[in-house]
Amino acid sequence: MFSIKFIYEKYKKDVFTYLISLSNNPTLSEDLVSETFLAAIKSLPNFKGDSDIKTWLFSIARYKWYDYLRKKSEVVNFEDLAEIYLQGSDNIERSFINKTIASKIMDFLNVQEARTKDIVIMRIEGYSFHEIATKYNISENSARVINFRAKRRIRKLLEKEGLGDD
């Protein structure tokens, strides 16, 4: 088993990049990286090695992100509310559309074959096609094709729902 220092040095940038992709906030992402590795230290004795360490850390990071969102949603900040109101309906509408699109994509993924769903989610989480191919014992090209076909089906679904790019 690896030391936490080794794990931290090897994966901190990946975890940070993943959290940036979720939050678009570098300061928050740094805080969540710290919380992620603190949680990893606490749960390291329970890590059985069934998954890749990077996958395990991304799962912890994702739950830390969810915890942050849950806590944030409990407190309504008047300044944030005022800012949204003053930005106008276009930004509110865009935010709603983005949430709708994300919901449609998750609905689509939830009815796909497990491998297809996992490959798309792994790409969203920043995994390379090489890492995906290694995990599923397939060629990189096969991983690319599966991902491409899923994206094409998602685009068609969104266009059918009137949510595609115009």
Coordinates of C-alpha atoms in Angstrom, one line a residue:
M1 CA 0.0 0.0 0.0
F2 CA 1.2 3.5 -0.8
S3 CA 1.8 6.2 1.8
I4 CA -0.6 9.1 1.9
K5 CA 2.2 11.5 1.1
F6 CA 2.9 9.6 -2.1
I7 CA -0.8 9.5 -3.0
Y8 CA -1.1 13.2 -2.3
E9 CA 1.8 14.2 -4.4
K10 CA 0.7 11.9 -7.3
Y11 CA -3.0 12.8 -7.4
K12 CA -3.4 16.3 -5.9
K13 CA -3.3 18.0 -9.3
D14 CA -5.8 15.5 -10.8
V15 CA -8.2 16.0 -7.9
F16 CA -7.8 19.8 -8.1
T17 CA -8.5 19.7 -11.8
Y18 CA -11.6 17.6 -11.3
L19 CA -12.9 19.9 -8.6
I20 CA -12.2 22.9 -10.8
S21 CA -14.4 21.3 -13.5
L22 CA -17.2 21.0 -11.0
S23 CA -16.9 24.3 -9.2
N24 CA -15.2 26.7 -11.6
N25 CA -13.7 28.2 -8.4
P26 CA -10.0 27.7 -7.7
T27 CA -10.1 28.8 -4.0
L28 CA -13.1 26.5 -3.3
S29 CA -11.3 23.7 -5.2
E30 CA -8.2 24.1 -3.0
D31 CA -10.3 23.8 0.1
L32 CA -12.1 20.7 -1.2
V33 CA -8.8 19.1 -2.2
S34 CA -7.7 19.5 1.5
E35 CA -11.0 18.0 2.7
T36 CA -10.8 15.2 0.1
F37 CA -7.3 14.1 1.3
L38 CA -8.3 14.5 4.9
A39 CA -11.2 12.1 4.3
A40 CA -8.9 9.8 2.4
I41 CA -6.5 9.6 5.3
K42 CA -9.4 8.8 7.6
S43 CA -10.8 6.1 5.3
L44 CA -7.5 4.7 4.0
P45 CA -7.7 1.6 6.4
N46 CA -11.0 0.8 4.8
F47 CA -9.7 1.1 1.2
K48 CA -9.7 -2.4 -0.2
G49 CA -8.1 -1.7 -3.5
D50 CA -11.1 -2.8 -5.5
S51 CA -10.9 0.3 -7.6
D52 CA -8.1 2.5 -8.8
I53 CA -6.8 5.0 -6.2
K54 CA -7.6 7.9 -8.6
T55 CA -11.2 6.6 -8.9
W56 CA -11.5 6.3 -5.1
L57 CA -10.1 9.9 -4.6
F58 CA -12.5 11.3 -7.3
S59 CA -15.4 9.6 -5.5
I60 CA -14.4 11.3 -2.2
A61 CA -13.9 14.6 -4.0
R62 CA -17.3 14.3 -5.6
Y63 CA -19.0 13.7 -2.2
K64 CA -17.1 16.6 -0.7
W65 CA -18.5 18.8 -3.6
Y66 CA -22.0 17.5 -2.9
D67 CA -21.6 18.2 0.8
Y68 CA -20.5 21.8 -0.1
L69 CA -23.5 22.2 -2.4
R70 CA -25.9 20.8 0.2
K71 CA -24.6 23.1 2.9
K72 CA -24.6 26.1 0.5
S73 CA -28.2 25.5 -0.5
E74 CA -29.3 25.6 3.1
V75 CA -28.2 29.3 3.4
V76 CA -29.8 31.7 1.0
N77 CA -27.4 34.7 0.5
F78 CA -29.4 37.8 -0.2
E79 CA -26.5 39.3 -2.2
D80 CA -26.4 36.2 -4.5
L81 CA -30.2 36.4 -4.9
A82 CA -30.0 40.0 -5.8
E83 CA -27.2 39.4 -8.3
I84 CA -29.2 36.7 -10.0
Y85 CA -32.3 39.0 -10.1
L86 CA -30.4 42.0 -11.5
Q87 CA -28.6 39.8 -14.2
G88 CA -32.0 39.5 -15.9
S89 CA -34.1 36.6 -17.0
D90 CA -31.6 35.4 -19.7
N91 CA -29.1 34.2 -17.2
I92 CA -31.7 32.6 -15.1
E93 CA -33.1 30.9 -18.2
R94 CA -29.6 29.8 -19.2
S95 CA -29.1 28.3 -15.8
F96 CA -32.4 26.5 -16.0
I97 CA -31.5 25.2 -19.5
N98 CA -28.1 23.9 -18.3
K99 CA -29.7 22.1 -15.4
T100 CA -32.3 20.6 -17.7
I101 CA -29.6 19.4 -20.2
A102 CA -27.6 17.9 -17.3
S103 CA -30.7 16.1 -16.1
K104 CA -31.5 14.8 -19.6
I105 CA -27.9 13.5 -20.0
M106 CA -28.1 11.7 -16.6
D107 CA -31.5 10.2 -17.6
F108 CA -29.9 9.0 -20.8
L109 CA -26.9 7.5 -19.1
N110 CA -29.0 5.7 -16.5
V111 CA -30.6 3.6 -19.2
Q112 CA -27.4 2.7 -21.0
E113 CA -25.3 -0.4 -20.7
A114 CA -23.1 0.0 -17.5
R115 CA -19.8 0.1 -19.5
T116 CA -21.1 2.9 -21.8
K117 CA -22.3 4.9 -18.8
D118 CA -19.0 4.4 -17.0
I119 CA -16.9 5.4 -20.0
V120 CA -18.9 8.6 -20.5
I121 CA -18.7 9.4 -16.8
M122 CA -14.9 8.6 -16.7
R123 CA -14.4 11.0 -19.6
I124 CA -16.4 13.7 -17.8
E125 CA -14.2 13.1 -14.8
G126 CA -11.1 13.6 -16.8
Y127 CA -9.8 10.1 -17.5
S128 CA -7.8 9.6 -20.6
F129 CA -8.9 7.0 -23.2
H130 CA -5.8 5.0 -22.3
E131 CA -6.9 4.8 -18.7
I132 CA -10.4 3.8 -19.7
A133 CA -9.1 1.2 -22.1
T134 CA -6.9 -0.3 -19.4
K135 CA -9.8 -0.5 -16.9
Y136 CA -12.1 -2.2 -19.4
N137 CA -9.5 -4.3 -21.2
I138 CA -10.4 -2.8 -24.5
S139 CA -8.4 -0.8 -27.1
E140 CA -8.2 3.0 -26.8
N141 CA -10.0 3.2 -30.2
S142 CA -12.9 1.1 -28.8
A143 CA -13.1 3.5 -25.8
R144 CA -13.2 6.4 -28.2
V145 CA -15.9 4.9 -30.4
I146 CA -18.1 4.0 -27.4
N147 CA -17.7 7.6 -26.1
F148 CA -18.3 9.1 -29.6
R149 CA -21.5 7.0 -30.2
A150 CA -22.9 8.0 -26.7
K151 CA -22.2 11.7 -27.4
R152 CA -23.9 11.4 -30.8
R153 CA -27.0 9.8 -29.2
I154 CA -27.0 12.5 -26.5
R155 CA -26.9 15.2 -29.1
K156 CA -29.8 13.6 -31.0
L157 CA -31.8 13.4 -27.8
L158 CA -31.2 17.0 -26.9
E159 CA -32.1 18.2 -30.4
K160 CA -35.3 16.2 -30.2
E161 CA -36.1 17.9 -26.9
G162 CA -35.3 21.3 -28.4
L163 CA -32.2 21.7 -26.2
G164 CA -29.5 21.2 -28.8
D165 CA -27.2 23.8 -30.3
D166 CA -29.0 26.0 -32.7

